[in-house]
Amino acid sequence: MIARRSRVAVAFVLACAFYLFHKVVFSNSGSIGFDFVIPNDSRIQYPFKEKGIDARDAKKAEAVKEVMKRTWKFYKEKAWGFDEIKPVSGKHGNSRNGWGATIIDSMTTAAIMGLTDTFAEQYDWVVNHVDFNKPKGLVDPFETTIRYLGALVSTIDLLEAGVIPAPSPSFRQDILKQAKTLADNLGPGFDTPTGMIWPRINFTEGLGTDMHGRRNQHTIVHLARAGSHWLEYSTLSHLTGNKIYLENSTKAWDCLVFNKRGVPWPGILESPRSISTGLPIGTTRTLGAPDDSHYEYLIKAHLLVPNGPTKHHAKRWHQAMTSARKYLSSTTKSDTDPHTFLLSYSKRTYENNMGHLTCFVGGNILLGAKYLSQQSLFSFGEALIEGCHHSYASMPSKVGPESWSWMPRESHLRPPHFPGPITLPQKKMYEETGIWSTAPNYNLRPEVVESYFYGWRITGEEKYRRWAWEAFEAIVKATETEWGYSEVDDVTEVRKEGNLRDASESFWSAETLKYLYLIFEDPELCSLDKWVFNTEAHPLKRRF
Ligand SMILES: *[C@@H]1O[C@H](CO)[C@@H](O)[C@H](O)[C@H]1NC(C)=O
Ligand SMILES: *[C@@H]1O[C@H](CO)[C@@H](O)[C@H](O)[C@H]1NC(C)=O
Ligand SMILES: *[C@@H]1O[C@H](CO)[C@@H](O)[C@H](O)[C@H]1NC(C)=O
């Protein structure tokens, strides 16, 4: 009897403790109110024309275009039909199922740059040669959607907007046919209890699988994979008139967008998640990879169809970015030259390490904060872009590293027993710049110049164009090879010999060169008031 009563007492105490714990941990949920009005017409871009500013810099735009032409020339000569060229050896490789990723992923760049002959070659490949029923290997729906499908639907939008003359009167149905074949082959990916997408699809069997081709109910997905198809699928449904794409994509993302579980930091979700239940399996909270474009797409979904059912997405975005500012922002120790960066949080510990991929956040914040008139968020976005610029300016090559660390000024944000810079070169770099590189490679990534693009188009401040030009010159210098432009092993060295990786992904021409070009072109070309860029820089027409 006594034993039983004490067991009941213990159970009671435990229940109270559990309740209190939840109350403390989750007490923040909902405390950040939706204190803004979603405007129904709000200009995003800086009014260059009204201010009488000729924002076009034809000479610099031409220089970027020349690099695109050179990239294309060698790809065509040495790697045609393969996914990418190996720019040091002149060999070729297939990392995206062998559908000619470089050809298709750079179609929208060729269209925007007005490279008519290149575009005609790409169009012919898409309409007459590629076979989306026959992949090499398992298909990754995330990469396939943002690169291939995104490029196809964006090309239709760009052709219909007259950005480049149509190569054939039947372009719309010809490209759509291929886009539909691809999307329909990806369809089985959505066949899960939650509707969240499998990480891989076996096209032969028509089944979703885990990364290794197995049907495993314990499969996990990171946040970016759960929603980074919504812009592309929404556009595909609009173009085909078939709602299934939008419906599948909406369902796959809804358990995150409408997440009903309390979360400690409003808008910020723990990752990864189970595809069977949608619930978190891991404890990581980050705006960086592999969760990045979940956050990126929340505001972009709203901007794509402002009058569609996307108000909640904008609110979630606002919550997440407000939480990021409150919980994940950190400043370097220096009094004279402080810089702002984004932390991650995992296993109850902060990680004071930021990646190049995370640098999209600054530009994304400017985009959403301008639209929603959120001044303090806007300033946070500007500070993050400045921090990313510092990661470039600090390196001897003037190209930023894959990731870097710093000493948080805020002592509670320093991980316990944090050793600081370890090697001699790290210590030297830390003394001189306040940061040190933790992965010194540069993979031809776009995120830093992408944020400069938003900075320039939204604020009209000259410094963003200047930073973009400095980045362009430094990147070309560090990456140029006999057969194109290559990933670099170590941006802390200026030396070229043996410092190149013989690799280049399709986002070099799809994203990095496109954003650079757009910074120097007429800002009316793909104006942010009319277009939304998917996470591979393919512009999609906003629908009001
Ligand atoms: C915006 O909303 C106002 C008030 O509801 C309305 O008068 C106006 O026509 C709307 N503008 C657009 C572009 O929808
Ligand atoms: C797809 O599944 C079939 C049948 O199980 C298997 O033979 C094939 O190897 C799988 N494809 C890939 C790319 O793993
Ligand atoms: C839509 O999702 C279902 C699973 O719910 C799947 O069987 C179907 O193939 C998907 N279709 C498309 C076009 O995505």
XYZ file of C-alpha atoms and ligand atoms in Angstrom:
586
model
C 0.000 0.000 0.000
C 2.701 2.428 1.014
C 4.864 1.334 -1.833
C 1.973 1.886 -4.180
C 1.149 5.308 -2.750
C 4.751 6.429 -3.067
C 4.813 5.181 -6.630
C 1.765 7.299 -7.343
C 3.503 10.231 -5.664
C 6.607 9.727 -7.750
C 4.479 9.569 -10.873
C 2.735 12.773 -9.829
C 6.009 14.590 -9.203
C 7.350 13.386 -12.532
C 4.222 14.548 -14.316
C 4.507 17.997 -12.733
C 8.178 18.196 -13.606
C 7.388 17.230 -17.175
C 4.636 19.839 -17.346
C 6.884 22.550 -15.932
C 9.702 21.566 -18.233
C 7.429 21.884 -21.242
C 6.039 25.143 -19.989
C 9.510 26.592 -19.623
C 10.920 25.159 -22.823
C 7.912 25.869 -24.980
C 6.667 29.006 -23.275
C 7.880 31.127 -26.147
C 5.598 29.603 -28.726
C 3.258 32.191 -30.062
C 4.813 34.986 -28.035
C 6.052 36.657 -31.185
C 2.861 38.120 -32.536
C 2.021 38.571 -36.174
C 2.462 42.291 -35.791
C 2.479 43.262 -39.412
C 0.060 43.769 -42.238
C 0.678 41.928 -45.463
C 0.575 44.612 -48.132
C -1.342 43.898 -51.302
C 0.925 46.018 -53.415
C 4.367 46.836 -52.205
C 7.362 47.800 -54.296
C 10.409 45.722 -53.493
C 13.031 47.173 -55.797
C 14.736 50.487 -55.255
C 13.165 53.093 -57.591
C 16.249 53.580 -59.774
C 14.313 55.085 -62.676
C 12.278 57.537 -60.605
C 15.500 58.742 -59.029
C 16.997 59.247 -62.460
C 19.755 56.682 -61.876
C 21.144 54.775 -64.854
C 21.842 51.586 -62.961
C 23.242 49.641 -65.892
C 26.982 49.057 -66.075
C 27.303 47.608 -69.562
C 31.051 47.038 -69.430
C 30.921 44.938 -66.275
C 27.831 43.043 -67.443
C 29.721 42.240 -70.645
C 32.713 40.957 -68.661
C 30.455 38.520 -66.775
C 28.869 37.432 -70.041
C 32.321 36.689 -71.483
C 32.987 34.304 -68.592
C 29.658 32.585 -69.299
C 30.586 32.249 -72.981
C 33.940 30.736 -72.085
C 32.302 28.325 -69.616
C 29.861 27.212 -72.302
C 32.468 26.907 -75.078
C 34.561 24.383 -73.170
C 31.597 22.499 -71.765
C 30.298 22.067 -75.330
C 33.678 21.075 -76.680
C 34.689 18.598 -73.976
C 31.601 17.466 -72.056
C 28.498 17.862 -74.222
C 25.565 15.822 -72.943
C 27.233 14.996 -69.627
C 26.192 16.741 -66.437
C 29.382 18.729 -66.002
C 32.895 19.344 -67.272
C 35.970 18.664 -65.179
C 37.640 21.977 -65.810
C 41.260 21.074 -65.000
C 41.593 17.803 -66.936
C 39.010 18.583 -69.622
C 37.200 15.337 -68.743
C 33.516 15.065 -67.846
C 31.260 13.661 -65.146
C 27.649 12.813 -64.297
C 26.445 13.797 -60.844
C 22.809 14.608 -61.762
C 21.524 11.440 -63.437
C 23.198 12.175 -66.769
C 20.519 14.418 -68.237
C 23.005 17.149 -69.180
C 22.635 19.241 -66.015
C 24.891 22.049 -67.248
C 22.847 22.427 -70.455
C 19.458 22.613 -68.793
C 20.476 24.418 -65.609
C 22.043 27.269 -67.598
C 19.171 27.777 -70.060
C 17.713 30.649 -68.071
C 21.151 32.279 -67.807
C 21.570 32.116 -71.585
C 18.064 33.568 -72.022
C 18.723 36.424 -69.589
C 22.109 37.194 -71.166
C 20.556 37.162 -74.624
C 22.866 34.372 -75.831
C 20.542 33.305 -78.642
C 22.750 30.608 -80.215
C 23.514 28.981 -76.879
C 19.856 29.050 -75.963
C 18.918 27.391 -79.277
C 21.351 24.531 -78.546
C 19.925 24.093 -75.053
C 16.367 24.202 -76.322
C 17.137 21.527 -78.910
C 18.642 19.328 -76.192
C 15.562 19.685 -74.001
C 12.992 19.150 -76.727
C 14.712 16.519 -78.884
C 17.351 14.665 -76.902
C 17.008 14.372 -73.134
C 15.026 11.378 -71.877
C 13.574 11.969 -68.427
C 12.380 8.378 -68.277
C 15.940 7.076 -68.197
C 18.136 8.322 -65.368
C 21.612 7.144 -64.486
C 21.171 5.917 -60.898
C 18.659 6.848 -58.221
C 17.005 10.236 -58.651
C 17.253 12.898 -55.971
C 13.933 14.790 -56.123
C 15.359 17.880 -54.407
C 18.241 18.454 -56.815
C 16.120 17.400 -59.783
C 13.321 19.797 -58.936
C 15.400 22.880 -58.200
C 17.771 22.406 -61.154
C 15.924 20.631 -63.970
C 12.249 21.244 -63.323
C 12.922 24.775 -62.066
C 14.869 25.564 -65.252
C 12.116 24.187 -67.508
C 9.175 26.086 -66.005
C 11.268 29.242 -65.642
C 12.258 29.055 -69.310
C 8.590 29.030 -70.301
C 7.952 32.086 -68.105
C 10.961 33.915 -69.578
C 9.973 33.093 -73.170
C 6.401 34.213 -72.560
C 7.711 37.454 -71.096
C 9.755 37.990 -74.276
C 13.129 38.003 -72.484
C 14.542 36.082 -75.469
C 12.822 35.350 -78.817
C 11.107 31.953 -78.872
C 13.032 29.360 -80.895
C 9.780 27.745 -82.033
C 6.084 28.678 -81.906
C 5.362 25.450 -80.033
C 7.916 26.121 -77.266
C 5.333 26.108 -74.501
C 3.885 22.687 -75.198
C 7.285 21.229 -76.170
C 8.997 22.236 -72.925
C 5.902 21.456 -70.825
C 5.793 17.931 -72.210
C 9.284 17.285 -70.853
C 8.555 19.043 -67.554
C 5.462 16.881 -67.070
C 7.322 13.672 -67.889
C 9.923 14.574 -65.286
C 7.415 15.617 -62.617
C 5.248 12.553 -63.215
C 8.295 10.306 -62.769
C 8.995 12.091 -59.481
C 5.380 11.499 -58.379
C 5.959 8.260 -56.419
C 8.279 10.262 -54.171
C 5.220 11.747 -52.451
C 3.851 8.357 -51.525
C 4.496 8.504 -47.747
C 2.125 8.650 -44.744
C 2.785 12.377 -44.316
C 3.094 13.217 -48.004
C 6.683 14.360 -47.332
C 8.944 13.366 -50.161
C 11.331 10.395 -50.156
C 15.012 11.356 -50.463
C 15.465 9.234 -53.613
C 13.283 7.730 -56.315
C 13.898 4.562 -58.301
C 12.425 5.441 -61.703
C 12.521 1.830 -62.955
C 10.392 0.595 -60.107
C 8.425 3.814 -59.684
C 9.084 3.847 -55.932
C 10.420 6.294 -53.398
C 13.396 5.096 -51.338
C 15.953 6.249 -48.798
C 19.396 7.485 -49.867
C 20.538 3.938 -50.534
C 17.597 2.770 -52.604
C 15.769 0.997 -49.756
C 12.141 1.287 -48.628
C 12.848 2.191 -45.043
C 10.026 3.586 -42.909
C 12.547 5.210 -40.575
C 13.807 7.412 -43.376
C 14.515 11.021 -42.416
C 14.340 14.272 -44.361
C 15.938 17.618 -43.667
C 13.780 20.718 -43.817
C 14.990 21.980 -47.197
C 13.879 18.763 -48.893
C 10.392 19.005 -47.429
C 9.404 22.236 -49.134
C 11.856 23.143 -51.868
C 9.533 22.121 -54.663
C 6.616 24.397 -53.884
C 7.581 27.299 -56.179
C 8.350 24.940 -59.057
C 5.255 22.755 -58.613
C 2.953 25.716 -58.128
C 4.239 27.131 -61.421
C 3.900 23.767 -63.166
C 0.275 23.487 -62.042
C -0.372 26.993 -63.262
C 1.185 26.267 -66.672
C -0.477 22.866 -67.193
C -3.806 23.592 -65.521
C -3.346 20.335 -63.580
C -3.681 20.848 -59.821
C -2.003 17.590 -58.800
C 1.514 19.105 -58.708
C 0.503 21.939 -56.410
C -1.569 19.594 -54.236
C 1.206 17.056 -53.730
C 3.773 19.733 -53.075
C 1.531 21.612 -50.651
C 0.786 18.470 -48.671
C 4.469 17.552 -48.510
C 5.331 20.898 -46.914
C 2.233 21.479 -44.783
C 3.267 19.493 -41.738
C 6.171 21.935 -41.367
C 4.431 25.138 -42.430
C 1.448 24.410 -40.188
C 3.542 22.693 -37.525
C 1.271 22.473 -34.489
C 3.737 21.223 -31.909
C 5.099 23.874 -29.630
C 8.590 24.962 -30.571
C 11.041 26.746 -28.290
C 11.883 29.353 -30.921
C 8.845 30.387 -32.957
C 9.198 29.531 -36.623
C 12.432 27.595 -36.196
C 12.033 23.843 -36.514
C 14.179 20.995 -35.323
C 15.741 18.850 -37.990
C 15.809 16.257 -39.458
C 12.229 14.894 -39.456
C 10.713 11.459 -39.936
C 8.960 11.105 -43.292
C 6.475 8.734 -41.655
C 5.325 11.035 -38.838
C 6.713 14.463 -39.739
C 8.088 14.684 -36.197
C 11.659 15.718 -35.389
C 14.255 12.979 -35.101
C 17.193 15.338 -34.581
C 17.719 18.470 -32.500
C 19.442 20.799 -34.956
C 18.134 24.319 -35.380
C 19.766 26.174 -38.220
C 19.014 28.409 -41.174
C 21.964 26.841 -42.952
C 22.302 23.619 -44.942
C 20.607 21.178 -45.065
C 17.578 23.114 -43.817
C 18.144 26.416 -45.635
C 15.611 26.649 -48.442
C 12.675 25.708 -46.198
C 13.080 29.192 -44.700
C 13.982 30.773 -48.032
C 10.797 29.455 -49.700
C 8.397 30.580 -46.953
C 8.559 34.216 -48.058
C 9.063 33.353 -51.714
C 5.886 31.228 -51.748
C 3.978 34.258 -50.577
C 5.649 36.567 -53.083
C 4.938 34.163 -55.959
C 1.182 34.121 -55.293
C 0.427 36.943 -52.836
C -3.313 36.402 -53.149
C -3.109 32.621 -52.885
C -3.282 30.672 -49.602
C 0.217 31.827 -48.650
C -0.325 34.373 -45.860
C 0.585 31.778 -43.288
C 3.880 31.155 -45.094
C 4.758 34.849 -44.819
C 3.918 34.814 -41.114
C 6.019 31.736 -40.493
C 8.882 33.380 -42.338
C 8.548 36.475 -40.190
C 8.533 34.365 -37.033
C 11.561 32.361 -38.118
C 13.657 35.369 -39.082
C 12.671 37.230 -35.898
C 13.732 34.173 -33.882
C 16.970 33.891 -35.843
C 17.763 37.470 -34.932
C 16.939 36.842 -31.295
C 18.544 33.425 -30.788
C 21.014 32.687 -33.572
C 22.708 35.996 -34.216
C 26.210 36.562 -32.923
C 28.735 39.376 -33.169
C 32.502 39.110 -33.179
C 34.494 40.337 -30.194
C 36.255 43.258 -31.866
C 35.177 46.732 -30.668
C 36.579 48.502 -33.680
C 35.466 46.151 -36.440
C 32.542 43.955 -35.294
C 30.801 41.557 -37.705
C 27.487 39.732 -37.462
C 27.121 36.024 -38.222
C 24.578 33.233 -37.776
C 25.110 30.389 -35.329
C 23.579 26.946 -35.399
C 22.220 25.096 -32.403
C 22.449 21.353 -31.963
C 22.349 18.957 -29.007
C 21.734 21.925 -26.699
C 24.932 23.640 -27.785
C 25.625 26.627 -29.989
C 27.979 26.136 -32.885
C 29.828 29.291 -33.802
C 30.497 28.170 -37.324
C 28.857 29.633 -40.413
C 28.870 28.247 -43.950
C 28.969 29.935 -47.337
C 25.561 28.342 -48.042
C 24.051 30.265 -45.106
C 24.948 33.569 -46.771
C 21.679 33.465 -48.746
C 19.946 34.565 -45.527
C 20.991 38.231 -45.635
C 19.490 38.764 -49.093
C 16.401 36.716 -48.265
C 15.793 38.885 -45.205
C 16.081 42.081 -47.254
C 13.539 40.660 -49.708
C 10.941 39.780 -47.069
C 11.614 42.652 -44.675
C 11.307 45.226 -47.461
C 8.017 43.723 -48.590
C 6.619 43.519 -45.064
C 8.134 46.871 -43.957
C 10.072 45.357 -41.060
C 12.869 47.839 -40.428
C 14.759 46.091 -37.647
C 14.758 42.794 -39.530
C 15.974 44.705 -42.564
C 18.982 46.036 -40.635
C 19.747 42.509 -39.454
C 19.773 41.341 -43.092
C 22.177 44.130 -44.027
C 24.466 43.176 -41.148
C 24.519 39.541 -42.266
C 25.464 40.515 -45.818
C 28.261 42.662 -44.416
C 29.461 39.647 -42.410
C 29.531 37.484 -45.521
C 31.453 40.195 -47.340
C 33.956 40.103 -44.489
C 34.428 36.352 -45.035
C 35.577 37.184 -48.581
C 37.606 40.281 -47.702
C 39.477 38.405 -44.945
C 40.959 35.758 -47.228
C 44.236 36.339 -49.083
C 42.505 35.280 -52.343
C 39.533 37.596 -51.578
C 37.224 34.618 -52.129
C 35.292 33.353 -49.128
C 35.745 29.888 -47.591
C 33.164 27.090 -47.333
C 32.907 27.786 -43.577
C 34.474 29.905 -40.860
C 34.429 30.496 -37.109
C 34.668 33.467 -34.765
C 34.672 34.248 -31.049
C 31.157 35.334 -30.068
C 31.161 38.564 -28.091
C 28.199 37.073 -26.178
C 29.859 34.681 -23.700
C 26.706 32.544 -23.322
C 26.869 31.752 -27.041
C 30.353 30.271 -26.818
C 30.282 26.491 -26.766
C 31.743 25.057 -23.538
C 35.477 24.323 -23.711
C 35.647 26.078 -27.037
C 39.290 26.041 -28.059
C 39.175 28.928 -30.522
C 41.557 28.934 -33.476
C 43.878 25.928 -33.347
C 46.484 25.912 -36.084
C 49.067 28.661 -36.530
C 47.537 30.002 -39.777
C 44.090 30.038 -38.092
C 45.491 32.004 -35.164
C 47.152 34.488 -37.486
C 43.966 34.954 -39.519
C 41.932 35.381 -36.339
C 44.280 38.082 -35.056
C 44.128 39.974 -38.324
C 40.468 39.602 -39.254
C 38.477 38.318 -36.263
C 37.516 35.092 -38.097
C 39.286 31.955 -39.180
C 38.479 29.500 -41.918
C 37.284 26.036 -40.833
C 36.868 24.625 -44.372
C 39.008 26.590 -46.804
C 37.554 25.403 -50.118
C 35.405 27.449 -52.529
C 32.969 25.435 -54.651
C 31.935 28.176 -57.125
C 28.931 28.831 -54.907
C 26.538 31.762 -55.452
C 25.130 32.664 -52.004
C 27.324 35.665 -51.254
C 26.854 37.364 -54.635
C 23.190 36.319 -54.469
C 22.820 38.422 -51.321
C 24.701 41.305 -53.000
C 22.118 41.067 -55.797
C 19.250 41.564 -53.331
C 21.232 44.274 -51.544
C 21.779 46.222 -54.763
C 18.305 45.777 -56.228
C 16.532 46.645 -52.953
C 18.672 49.423 -51.428
C 20.380 50.876 -54.516
C 23.531 51.249 -52.408
C 26.668 51.346 -54.519
C 28.691 49.242 -52.066
C 26.848 46.070 -53.125
C 27.844 46.550 -56.768
C 31.398 47.268 -55.695
C 31.525 44.117 -53.553
C 30.060 42.105 -56.416
C 32.716 43.317 -58.829
C 35.506 42.577 -56.333
C 34.094 39.091 -55.818
C 33.802 38.522 -59.565
C 37.418 39.504 -60.237
C 38.732 37.466 -57.318
C 36.666 34.385 -58.212
C 37.784 34.420 -61.854
C 41.393 34.843 -60.778
C 41.232 31.979 -58.280
C 39.205 29.508 -60.346
C 40.137 29.991 -64.020
C 41.582 26.899 -65.704
C 42.435 25.725 -69.180
C 38.912 24.321 -69.655
C 36.758 26.630 -67.581
C 36.450 27.462 -63.874
C 37.119 25.035 -61.065
C 36.399 24.509 -57.395
C 39.316 25.678 -55.272
C 40.872 23.710 -52.427
C 42.115 26.563 -50.313
C 41.113 30.227 -50.494
C 43.639 31.122 -47.802
C 46.307 30.659 -50.479
C 46.718 32.699 -53.624
C 48.813 29.942 -55.203
C 47.146 28.180 -58.136
C 49.200 25.009 -58.795
C 47.635 21.981 -57.110
C 44.986 24.142 -55.481
C 42.153 23.179 -57.835
C 39.682 20.319 -57.525
C 38.879 19.564 -61.164
C 35.163 19.977 -60.430
C 32.443 22.473 -61.299
C 28.751 22.089 -60.562
C 25.996 23.412 -62.788
C 25.129 26.178 -60.305
C 28.240 28.077 -61.420
C 26.502 29.060 -64.663
C 22.931 28.717 -63.367
C 23.380 30.938 -60.320
C 26.742 32.573 -59.658
C 27.180 34.067 -63.126
C 23.481 34.934 -63.446
C 23.329 36.935 -60.204
C 26.579 38.720 -61.095
C 25.253 39.601 -64.540
C 21.935 40.859 -63.186
C 23.716 43.140 -60.731
C 25.283 45.036 -63.646
C 22.339 44.868 -66.049
C 19.257 47.072 -66.211
C 17.369 46.428 -62.933
C 14.143 46.084 -64.910
C 15.490 42.766 -66.243
C 13.854 40.221 -63.913
C 12.689 42.933 -61.534
C 11.984 41.642 -58.026
C 8.589 43.307 -58.294
C 7.649 40.825 -61.030
C 9.802 37.727 -60.493
C 10.734 35.314 -57.708
C 13.962 33.326 -58.011
C 13.883 29.682 -57.020
C 16.782 28.376 -54.937
C 18.731 27.589 -58.127
C 18.257 31.187 -59.414
C 15.590 30.317 -61.976
C 13.148 33.259 -62.088
C 9.424 32.504 -61.904
C 6.738 34.996 -62.833
C 4.799 36.352 -59.848
C 1.043 35.855 -60.160
C -1.171 38.566 -58.704
C -5.154 46.882 -52.039
O -6.127 46.934 -51.038
C -6.892 48.124 -51.068
C -7.795 48.135 -49.848
O -8.291 46.854 -49.544
C -7.668 48.189 -52.386
O -8.419 49.381 -52.446
C -6.664 48.142 -53.546
O -7.359 48.093 -54.764
C -5.774 46.930 -53.413
N -4.736 46.989 -54.429
C -4.397 45.928 -55.156
C -3.254 46.130 -56.101
O -4.894 44.828 -55.054
C 15.698 0.037 -58.865
O 15.085 -1.131 -58.395
C 15.409 -2.297 -59.126
C 14.565 -3.440 -58.593
O 14.713 -3.586 -57.203
C 16.893 -2.571 -58.994
O 17.245 -3.706 -59.752
C 17.661 -1.349 -59.485
O 19.040 -1.548 -59.260
C 17.205 -0.084 -58.766
N 17.821 1.070 -59.384
C 18.777 1.775 -58.786
C 19.330 2.898 -59.563
O 19.187 1.540 -57.663
C 0.970 12.644 -56.091
O 1.125 11.941 -54.878
C 0.729 10.575 -54.922
C 0.927 10.016 -53.542
O 0.076 10.662 -52.636
C 1.547 9.833 -55.935
O 1.124 8.502 -56.013
C 1.428 10.505 -57.284
O 2.277 9.876 -58.203
C 1.805 11.963 -57.161
N 1.639 12.626 -58.446
C 2.432 13.638 -58.841
C 2.213 14.141 -60.215
O 3.274 14.137 -58.129
